[in-house]
mmCIF file of C-alpha atoms and ligand atoms in Angstrom:
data_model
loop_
_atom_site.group_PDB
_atom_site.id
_atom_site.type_symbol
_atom_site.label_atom_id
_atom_site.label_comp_id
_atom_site.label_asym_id
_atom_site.label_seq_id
_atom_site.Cartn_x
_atom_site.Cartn_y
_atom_site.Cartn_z
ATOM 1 C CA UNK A 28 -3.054 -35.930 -66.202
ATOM 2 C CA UNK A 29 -0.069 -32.907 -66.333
ATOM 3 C CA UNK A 30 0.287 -31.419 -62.547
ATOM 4 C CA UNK A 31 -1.107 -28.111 -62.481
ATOM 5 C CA UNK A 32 1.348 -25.440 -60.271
ATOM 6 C CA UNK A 33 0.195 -22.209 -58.771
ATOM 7 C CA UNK A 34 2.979 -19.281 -59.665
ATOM 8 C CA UNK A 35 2.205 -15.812 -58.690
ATOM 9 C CA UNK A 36 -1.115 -15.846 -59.595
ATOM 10 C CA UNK A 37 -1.577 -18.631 -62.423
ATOM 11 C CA UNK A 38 -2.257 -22.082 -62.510
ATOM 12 C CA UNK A 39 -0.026 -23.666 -65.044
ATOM 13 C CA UNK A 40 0.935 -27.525 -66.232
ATOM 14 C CA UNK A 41 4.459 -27.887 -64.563
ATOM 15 C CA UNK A 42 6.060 -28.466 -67.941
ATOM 16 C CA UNK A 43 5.064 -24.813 -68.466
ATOM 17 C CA UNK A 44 5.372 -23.294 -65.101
ATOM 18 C CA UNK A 45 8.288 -21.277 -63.686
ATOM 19 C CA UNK A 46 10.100 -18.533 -62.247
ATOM 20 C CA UNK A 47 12.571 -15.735 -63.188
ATOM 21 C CA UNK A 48 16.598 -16.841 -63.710
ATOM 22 C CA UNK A 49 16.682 -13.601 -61.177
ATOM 23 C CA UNK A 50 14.611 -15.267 -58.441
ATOM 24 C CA UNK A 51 16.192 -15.234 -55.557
ATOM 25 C CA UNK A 52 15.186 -18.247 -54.591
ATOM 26 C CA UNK A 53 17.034 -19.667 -57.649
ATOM 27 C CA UNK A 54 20.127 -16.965 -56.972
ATOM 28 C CA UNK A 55 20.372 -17.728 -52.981
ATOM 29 C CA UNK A 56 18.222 -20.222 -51.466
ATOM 30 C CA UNK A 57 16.715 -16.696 -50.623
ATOM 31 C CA UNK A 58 13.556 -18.193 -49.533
ATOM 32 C CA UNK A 59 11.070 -20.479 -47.148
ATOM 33 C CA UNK A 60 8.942 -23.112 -47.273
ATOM 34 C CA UNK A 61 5.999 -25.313 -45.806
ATOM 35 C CA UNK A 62 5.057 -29.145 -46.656
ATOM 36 C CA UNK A 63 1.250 -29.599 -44.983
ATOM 37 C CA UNK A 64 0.097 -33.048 -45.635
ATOM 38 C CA UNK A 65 -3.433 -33.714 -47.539
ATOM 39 C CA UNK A 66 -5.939 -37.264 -46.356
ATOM 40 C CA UNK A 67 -8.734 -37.860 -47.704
ATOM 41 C CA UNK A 68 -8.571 -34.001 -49.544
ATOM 42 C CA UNK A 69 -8.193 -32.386 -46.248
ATOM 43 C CA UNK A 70 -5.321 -30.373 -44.471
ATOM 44 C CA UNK A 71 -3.733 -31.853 -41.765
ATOM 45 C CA UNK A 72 -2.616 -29.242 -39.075
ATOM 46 C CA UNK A 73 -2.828 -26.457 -41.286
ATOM 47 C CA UNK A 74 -2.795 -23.708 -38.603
ATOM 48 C CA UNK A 75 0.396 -25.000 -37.273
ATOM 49 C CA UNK A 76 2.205 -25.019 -40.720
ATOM 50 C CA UNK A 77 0.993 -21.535 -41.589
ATOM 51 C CA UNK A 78 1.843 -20.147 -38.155
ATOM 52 C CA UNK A 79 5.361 -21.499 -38.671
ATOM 53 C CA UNK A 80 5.821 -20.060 -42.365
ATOM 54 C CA UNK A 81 4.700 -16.749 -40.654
ATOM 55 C CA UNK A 82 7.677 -17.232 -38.113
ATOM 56 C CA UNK A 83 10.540 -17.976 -41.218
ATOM 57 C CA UNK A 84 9.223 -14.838 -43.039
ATOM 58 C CA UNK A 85 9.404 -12.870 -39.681
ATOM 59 C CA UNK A 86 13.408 -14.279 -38.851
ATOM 60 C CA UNK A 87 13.931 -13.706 -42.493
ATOM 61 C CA UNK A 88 12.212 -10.195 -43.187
ATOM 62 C CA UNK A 89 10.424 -11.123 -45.723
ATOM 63 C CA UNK A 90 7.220 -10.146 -47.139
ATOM 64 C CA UNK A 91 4.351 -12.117 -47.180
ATOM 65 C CA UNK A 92 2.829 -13.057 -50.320
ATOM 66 C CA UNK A 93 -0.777 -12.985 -49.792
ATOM 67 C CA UNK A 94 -2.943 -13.047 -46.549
ATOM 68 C CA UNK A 95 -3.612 -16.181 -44.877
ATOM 69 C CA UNK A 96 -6.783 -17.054 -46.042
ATOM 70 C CA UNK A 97 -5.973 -16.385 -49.985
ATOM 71 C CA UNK A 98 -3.197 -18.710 -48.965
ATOM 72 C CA UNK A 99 -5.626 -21.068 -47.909
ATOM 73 C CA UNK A 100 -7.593 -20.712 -50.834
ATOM 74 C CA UNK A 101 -4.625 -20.934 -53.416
ATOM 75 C CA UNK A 102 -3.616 -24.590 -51.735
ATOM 76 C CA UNK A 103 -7.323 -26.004 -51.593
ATOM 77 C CA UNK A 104 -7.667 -24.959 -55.509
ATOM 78 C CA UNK A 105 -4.049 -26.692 -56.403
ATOM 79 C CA UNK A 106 -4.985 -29.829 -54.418
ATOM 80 C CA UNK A 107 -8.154 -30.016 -56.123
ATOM 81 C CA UNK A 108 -6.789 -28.841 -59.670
ATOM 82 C CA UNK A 109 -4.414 -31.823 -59.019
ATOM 83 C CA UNK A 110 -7.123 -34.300 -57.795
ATOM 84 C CA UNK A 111 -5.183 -35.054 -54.609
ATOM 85 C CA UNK A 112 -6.622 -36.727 -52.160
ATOM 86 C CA UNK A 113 -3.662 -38.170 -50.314
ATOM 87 C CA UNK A 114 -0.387 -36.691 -50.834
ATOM 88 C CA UNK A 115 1.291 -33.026 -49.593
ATOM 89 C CA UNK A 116 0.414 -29.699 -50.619
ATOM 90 C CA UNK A 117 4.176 -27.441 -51.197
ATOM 91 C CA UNK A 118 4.246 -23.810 -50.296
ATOM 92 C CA UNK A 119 7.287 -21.982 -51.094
ATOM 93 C CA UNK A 120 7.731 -18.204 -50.760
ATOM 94 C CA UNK A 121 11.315 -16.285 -52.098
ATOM 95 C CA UNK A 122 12.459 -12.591 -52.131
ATOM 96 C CA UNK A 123 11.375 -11.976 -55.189
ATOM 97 C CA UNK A 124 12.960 -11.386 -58.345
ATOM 98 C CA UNK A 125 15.968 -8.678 -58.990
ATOM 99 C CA UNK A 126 19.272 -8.562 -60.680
ATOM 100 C CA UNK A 127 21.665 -10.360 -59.149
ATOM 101 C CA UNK A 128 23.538 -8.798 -55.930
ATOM 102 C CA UNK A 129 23.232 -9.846 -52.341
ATOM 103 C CA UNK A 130 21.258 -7.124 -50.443
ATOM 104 C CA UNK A 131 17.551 -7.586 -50.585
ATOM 105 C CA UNK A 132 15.824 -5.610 -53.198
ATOM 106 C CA UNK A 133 13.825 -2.812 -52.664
ATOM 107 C CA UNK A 134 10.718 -2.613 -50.463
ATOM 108 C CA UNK A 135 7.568 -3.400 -52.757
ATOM 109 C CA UNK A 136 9.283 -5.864 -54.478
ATOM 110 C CA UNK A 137 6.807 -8.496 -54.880
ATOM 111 C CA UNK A 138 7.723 -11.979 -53.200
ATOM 112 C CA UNK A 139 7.580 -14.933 -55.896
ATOM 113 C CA UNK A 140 4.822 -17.779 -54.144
ATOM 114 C CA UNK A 141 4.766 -21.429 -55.645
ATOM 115 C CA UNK A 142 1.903 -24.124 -54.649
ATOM 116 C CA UNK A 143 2.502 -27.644 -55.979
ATOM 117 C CA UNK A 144 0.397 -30.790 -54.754
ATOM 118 C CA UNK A 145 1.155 -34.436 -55.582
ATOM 119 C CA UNK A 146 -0.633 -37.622 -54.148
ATOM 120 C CA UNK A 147 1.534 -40.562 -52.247
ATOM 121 C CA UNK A 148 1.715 -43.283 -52.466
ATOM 122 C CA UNK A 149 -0.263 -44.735 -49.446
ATOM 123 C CA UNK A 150 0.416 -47.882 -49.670
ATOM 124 C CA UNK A 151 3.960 -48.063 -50.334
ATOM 125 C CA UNK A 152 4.004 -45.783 -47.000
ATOM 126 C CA UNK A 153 2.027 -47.732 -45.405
ATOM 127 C CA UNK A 154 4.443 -50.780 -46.256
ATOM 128 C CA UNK A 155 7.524 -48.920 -45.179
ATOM 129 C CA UNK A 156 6.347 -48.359 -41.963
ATOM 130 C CA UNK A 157 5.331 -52.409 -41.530
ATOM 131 C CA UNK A 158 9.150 -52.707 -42.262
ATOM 132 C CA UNK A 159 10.442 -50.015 -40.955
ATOM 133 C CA UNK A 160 13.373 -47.806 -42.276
ATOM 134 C CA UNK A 161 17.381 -47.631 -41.795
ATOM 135 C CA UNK A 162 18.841 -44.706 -40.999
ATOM 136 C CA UNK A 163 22.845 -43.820 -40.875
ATOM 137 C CA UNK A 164 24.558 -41.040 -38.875
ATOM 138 C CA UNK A 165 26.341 -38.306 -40.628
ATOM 139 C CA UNK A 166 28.013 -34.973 -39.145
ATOM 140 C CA UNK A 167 25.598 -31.874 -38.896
ATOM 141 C CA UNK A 168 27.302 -29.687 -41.116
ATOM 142 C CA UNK A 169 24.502 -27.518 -41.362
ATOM 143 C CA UNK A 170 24.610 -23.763 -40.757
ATOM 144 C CA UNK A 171 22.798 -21.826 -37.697
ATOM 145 C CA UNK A 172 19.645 -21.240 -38.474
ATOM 146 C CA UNK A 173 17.839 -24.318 -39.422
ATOM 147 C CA UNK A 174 15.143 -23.598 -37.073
ATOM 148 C CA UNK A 175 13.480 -21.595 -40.123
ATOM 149 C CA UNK A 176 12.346 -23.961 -42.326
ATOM 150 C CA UNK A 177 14.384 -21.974 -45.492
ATOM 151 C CA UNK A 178 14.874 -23.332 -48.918
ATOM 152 C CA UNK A 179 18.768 -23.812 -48.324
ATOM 153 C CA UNK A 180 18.702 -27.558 -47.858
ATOM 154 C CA UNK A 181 22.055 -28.283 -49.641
ATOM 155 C CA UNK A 182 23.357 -30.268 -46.368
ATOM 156 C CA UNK A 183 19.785 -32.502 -46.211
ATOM 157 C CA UNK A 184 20.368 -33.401 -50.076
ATOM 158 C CA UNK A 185 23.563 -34.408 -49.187
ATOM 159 C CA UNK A 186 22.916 -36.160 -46.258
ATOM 160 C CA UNK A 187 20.027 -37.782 -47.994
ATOM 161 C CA UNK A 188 22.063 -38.892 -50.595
ATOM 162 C CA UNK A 189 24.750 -40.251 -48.673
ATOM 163 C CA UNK A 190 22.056 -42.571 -47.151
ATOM 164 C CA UNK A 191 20.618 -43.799 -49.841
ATOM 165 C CA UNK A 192 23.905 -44.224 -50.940
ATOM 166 C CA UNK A 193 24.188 -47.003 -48.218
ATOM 167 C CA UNK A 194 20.601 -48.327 -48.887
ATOM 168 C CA UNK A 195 19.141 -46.595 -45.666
ATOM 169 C CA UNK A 196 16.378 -44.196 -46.021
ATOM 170 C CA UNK A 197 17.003 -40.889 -43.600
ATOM 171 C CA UNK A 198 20.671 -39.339 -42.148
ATOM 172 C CA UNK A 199 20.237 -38.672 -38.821
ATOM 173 C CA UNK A 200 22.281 -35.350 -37.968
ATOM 174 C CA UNK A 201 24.944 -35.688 -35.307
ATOM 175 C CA UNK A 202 26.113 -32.540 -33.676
ATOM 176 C CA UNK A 203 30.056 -31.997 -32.164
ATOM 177 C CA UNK A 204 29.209 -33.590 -28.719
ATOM 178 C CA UNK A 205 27.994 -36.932 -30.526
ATOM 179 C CA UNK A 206 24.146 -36.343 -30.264
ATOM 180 C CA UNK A 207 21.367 -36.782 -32.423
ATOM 181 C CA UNK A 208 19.698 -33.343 -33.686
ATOM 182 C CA UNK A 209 17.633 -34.442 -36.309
ATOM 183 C CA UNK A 210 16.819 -36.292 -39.600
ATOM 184 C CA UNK A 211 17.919 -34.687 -43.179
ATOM 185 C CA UNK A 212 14.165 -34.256 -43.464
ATOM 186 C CA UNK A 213 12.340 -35.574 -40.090
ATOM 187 C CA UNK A 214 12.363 -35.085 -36.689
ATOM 188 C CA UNK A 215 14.130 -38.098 -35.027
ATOM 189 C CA UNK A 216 13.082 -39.748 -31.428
ATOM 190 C CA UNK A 217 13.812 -43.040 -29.666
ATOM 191 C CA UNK A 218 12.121 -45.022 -27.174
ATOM 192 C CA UNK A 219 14.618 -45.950 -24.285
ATOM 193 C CA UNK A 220 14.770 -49.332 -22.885
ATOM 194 C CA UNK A 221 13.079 -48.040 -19.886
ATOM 195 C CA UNK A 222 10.030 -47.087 -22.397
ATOM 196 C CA UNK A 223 10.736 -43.561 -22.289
ATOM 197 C CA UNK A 224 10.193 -41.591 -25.631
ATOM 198 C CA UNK A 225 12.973 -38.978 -26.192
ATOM 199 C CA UNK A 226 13.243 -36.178 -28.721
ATOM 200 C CA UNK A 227 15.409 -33.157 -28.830
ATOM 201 C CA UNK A 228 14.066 -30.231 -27.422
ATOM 202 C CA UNK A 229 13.324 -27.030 -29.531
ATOM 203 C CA UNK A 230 16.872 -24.738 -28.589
ATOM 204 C CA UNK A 231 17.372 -23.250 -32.047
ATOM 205 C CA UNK A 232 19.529 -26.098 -33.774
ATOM 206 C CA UNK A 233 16.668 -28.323 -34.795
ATOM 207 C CA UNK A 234 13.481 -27.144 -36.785
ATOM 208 C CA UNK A 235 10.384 -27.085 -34.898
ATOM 209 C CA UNK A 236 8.818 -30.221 -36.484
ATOM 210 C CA UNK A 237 5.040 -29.471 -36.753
ATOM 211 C CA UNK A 238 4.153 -33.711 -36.761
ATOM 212 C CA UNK A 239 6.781 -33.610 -33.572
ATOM 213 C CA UNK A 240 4.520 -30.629 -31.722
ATOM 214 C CA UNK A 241 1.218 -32.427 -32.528
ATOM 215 C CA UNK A 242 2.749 -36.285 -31.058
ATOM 216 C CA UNK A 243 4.102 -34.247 -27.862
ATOM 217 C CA UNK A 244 0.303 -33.319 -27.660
ATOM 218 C CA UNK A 245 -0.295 -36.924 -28.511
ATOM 219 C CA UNK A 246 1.951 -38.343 -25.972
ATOM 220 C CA UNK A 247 1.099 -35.957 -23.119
ATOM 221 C CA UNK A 248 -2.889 -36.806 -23.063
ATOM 222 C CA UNK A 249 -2.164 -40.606 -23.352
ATOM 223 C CA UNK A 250 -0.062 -40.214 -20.286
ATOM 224 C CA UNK A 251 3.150 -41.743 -22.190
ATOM 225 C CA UNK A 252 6.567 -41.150 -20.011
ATOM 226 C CA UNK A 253 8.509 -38.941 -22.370
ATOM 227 C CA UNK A 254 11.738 -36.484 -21.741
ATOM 228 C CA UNK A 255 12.881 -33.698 -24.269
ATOM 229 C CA UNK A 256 16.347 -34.037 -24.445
ATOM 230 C CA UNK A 257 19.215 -34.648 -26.772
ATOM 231 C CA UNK A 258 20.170 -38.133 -27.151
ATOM 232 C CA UNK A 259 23.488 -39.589 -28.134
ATOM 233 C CA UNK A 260 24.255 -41.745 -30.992
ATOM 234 C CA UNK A 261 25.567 -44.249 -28.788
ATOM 235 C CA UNK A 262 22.356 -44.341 -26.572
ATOM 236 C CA UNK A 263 20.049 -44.650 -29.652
ATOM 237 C CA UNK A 264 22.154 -47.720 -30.624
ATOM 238 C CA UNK A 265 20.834 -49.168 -27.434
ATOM 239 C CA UNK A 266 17.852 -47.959 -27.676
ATOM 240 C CA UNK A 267 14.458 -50.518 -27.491
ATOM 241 C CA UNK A 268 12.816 -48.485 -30.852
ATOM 242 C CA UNK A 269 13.569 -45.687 -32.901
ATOM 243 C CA UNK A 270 11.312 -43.521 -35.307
ATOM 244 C CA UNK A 271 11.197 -40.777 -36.883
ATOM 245 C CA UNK A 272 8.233 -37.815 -38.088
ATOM 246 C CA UNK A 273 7.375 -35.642 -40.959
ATOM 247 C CA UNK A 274 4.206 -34.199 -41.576
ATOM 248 C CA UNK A 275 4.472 -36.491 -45.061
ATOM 249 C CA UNK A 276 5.218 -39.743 -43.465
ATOM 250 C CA UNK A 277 3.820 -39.163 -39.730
ATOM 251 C CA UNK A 278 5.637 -41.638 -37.423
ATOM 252 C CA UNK A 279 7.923 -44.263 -39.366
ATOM 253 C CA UNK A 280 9.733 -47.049 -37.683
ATOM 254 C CA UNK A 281 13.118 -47.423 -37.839
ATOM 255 C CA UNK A 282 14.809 -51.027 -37.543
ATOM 256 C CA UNK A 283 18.416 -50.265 -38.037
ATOM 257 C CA UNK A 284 20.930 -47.509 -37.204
ATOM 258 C CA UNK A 285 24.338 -47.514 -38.807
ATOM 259 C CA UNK A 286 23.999 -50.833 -39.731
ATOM 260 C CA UNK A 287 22.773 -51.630 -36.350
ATOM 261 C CA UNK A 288 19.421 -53.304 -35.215
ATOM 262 C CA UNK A 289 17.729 -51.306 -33.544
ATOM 263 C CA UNK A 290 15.173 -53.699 -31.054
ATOM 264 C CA UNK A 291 15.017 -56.717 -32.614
ATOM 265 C CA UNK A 292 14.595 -54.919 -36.063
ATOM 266 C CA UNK A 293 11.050 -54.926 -36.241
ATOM 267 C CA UNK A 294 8.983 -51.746 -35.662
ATOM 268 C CA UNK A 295 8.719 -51.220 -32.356
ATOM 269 C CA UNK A 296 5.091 -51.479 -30.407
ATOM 270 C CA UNK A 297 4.948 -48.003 -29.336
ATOM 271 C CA UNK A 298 6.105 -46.204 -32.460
ATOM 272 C CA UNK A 299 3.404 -47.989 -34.186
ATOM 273 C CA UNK A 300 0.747 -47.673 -31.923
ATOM 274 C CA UNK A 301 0.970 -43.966 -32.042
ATOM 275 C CA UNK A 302 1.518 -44.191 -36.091
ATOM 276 C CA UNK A 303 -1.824 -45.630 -35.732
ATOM 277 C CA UNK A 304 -3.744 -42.427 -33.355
ATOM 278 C CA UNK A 305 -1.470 -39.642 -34.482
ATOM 279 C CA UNK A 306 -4.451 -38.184 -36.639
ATOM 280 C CA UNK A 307 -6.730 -38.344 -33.833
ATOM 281 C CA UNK A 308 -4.948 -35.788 -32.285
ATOM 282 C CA UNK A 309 -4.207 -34.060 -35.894
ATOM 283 C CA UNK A 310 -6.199 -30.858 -37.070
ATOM 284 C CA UNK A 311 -8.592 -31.290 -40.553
ATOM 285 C CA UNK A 312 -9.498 -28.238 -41.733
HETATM 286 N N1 PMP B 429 13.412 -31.593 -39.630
HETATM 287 C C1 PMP B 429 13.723 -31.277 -40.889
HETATM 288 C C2 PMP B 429 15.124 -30.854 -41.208
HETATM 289 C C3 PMP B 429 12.741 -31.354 -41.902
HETATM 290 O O1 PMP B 429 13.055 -31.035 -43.173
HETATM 291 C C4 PMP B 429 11.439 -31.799 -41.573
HETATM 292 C C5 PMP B 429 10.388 -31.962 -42.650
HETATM 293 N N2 PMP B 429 9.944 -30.750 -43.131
HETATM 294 C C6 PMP B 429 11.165 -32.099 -40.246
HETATM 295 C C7 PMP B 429 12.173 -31.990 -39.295
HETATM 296 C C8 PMP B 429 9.781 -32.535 -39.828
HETATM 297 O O2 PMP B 429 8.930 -31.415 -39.782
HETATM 298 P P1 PMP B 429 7.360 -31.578 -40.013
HETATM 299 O O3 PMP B 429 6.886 -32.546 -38.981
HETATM 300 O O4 PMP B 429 6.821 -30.221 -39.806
HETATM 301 O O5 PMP B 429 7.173 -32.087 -41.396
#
């Protein structure tokens, strides 16, 4: 079965789908983007992902490129034109298309909107996370704004790449003073040996993770002892478990940092305990 796209108003076979050479997206990363995950052919925490697609647009001026419940509309008829019934659901939104030059284009230019869905693999997920993943550190090189969730992701690829180069999954992000900001693509927390669950708090320099919001709800009604604050890279050496979350993976484990165990390099009890309630506390719509 060919994977069916939405683009600005058509649903087309990828092989046949695309945008302009003069998309901005294409020309400048000029553009935003949302990843909501689908179970069992449902959203999960839709509200949250399309309140923060509404924020990038806002920080970025840009238009948006249908109302919110066309929106909703366009990514029930891809996942279902794509017979997904666990996977993600993409949403990207660019400036539009115009010849080439850096200012935006003029007002009423329409803004170019792509919907792809794909299923995962559940079970090789679900195997990861019995495992658990390595992550290494690299250097956040990253510019200043990666609290809007934009399409300029050259750093992650990189980052990602350089893992996998190493045979570890994720890059966790390390800022100047030697502490943890986030994954290449995840949110990243540890579990102190005093059982406290750490994350970095929201200041601007990480993106507001919408899997980390709903496990901070999570966390808070089971009663869990749990600090937002940056952590060093040192500290999550030491750590008893690590993890990390994305609304496509949830919570995954991770056994080894740098090379490192992490715990004795198994996942660690509380990371999978709340893998195993997070969509309790999730939203289905
Ligand atoms: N940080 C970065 C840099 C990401 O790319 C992602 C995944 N989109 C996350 C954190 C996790 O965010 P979410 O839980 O909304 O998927």
């Amino acid at each position: 079965m060919s994977r069916i796209a939405y683009v600005n108003g058509r649903y087309l076979p990828h092989g046949d789908a695309g945008v302009s050479v003069d998309d901005r997206g294409f020309q400048f990363a000029d553009g935003v983007y949302e990843v909501c995950e689908v179970r069992g052919g449902k959203l999960v925490d839709e509200r949250r992902h399309m309140a923060r697609l509404q924020r990038s647009l806002d920080l970025l001026r840009m238009d948006r490129p249908m109302s919110v419940a066309s929106l909703a509309i366009v990514m029930r008829e891809t996942i279902r034109r794509n017979r997904v019934s666990d996977g993600v659901v993409y949403v990207q939104v660019t400036r539009g298309e115009m010849r080439r030059d850096f200012p935006f284009p003029p007002a009423g230019t329409p803004p170019t909107l792509v919907v792809t869905a794909r299923t995962n693999n559940l079970a090789r997920i679900e195997a990861q996370a019995e495992a658990g993943i390595a992550v290494i550190t690299v250097p956040d090189d990253r510019w200043r704004h990666v609290d809007i969730k934009s399409v300029s992701l050259l750093p992650n690829v990189l980052a990602k790449q350089t893992a996998r180069d190493k045979g570890a999954r994720e890059a966790w992000l390390v800022d100047a003073q030697g502490r943890v900001t986030e994954g290449a693509s995840s949110t990243a927390w540890i579990v102190t040996r005093e059982g406290v669950l750490v994350t970095r708090p929201l200041a601007g320099d990480i993106l507001p993770g919408i899997t980390r919001s709903v496990l901070i709800d999570l966390v808070k009604a089971q009663g869990l002892r749990f600090e937002e604050r940056p952590f060093t890279v040192e500290e999550a050496y030491a750590a008893r478990e690590a993890f990390v979350t994305s609304a496509s993976q949830s919570i995954m484990p991770v056994v080894e940092i740098d090379g490192r165990p992490v715990g004795n390099r198994a996942p660690g009890t509380a990371a999978s305990a709340l893998r195993r309630d997070y969509h309790s506390k999730a939203e289905f719509t």
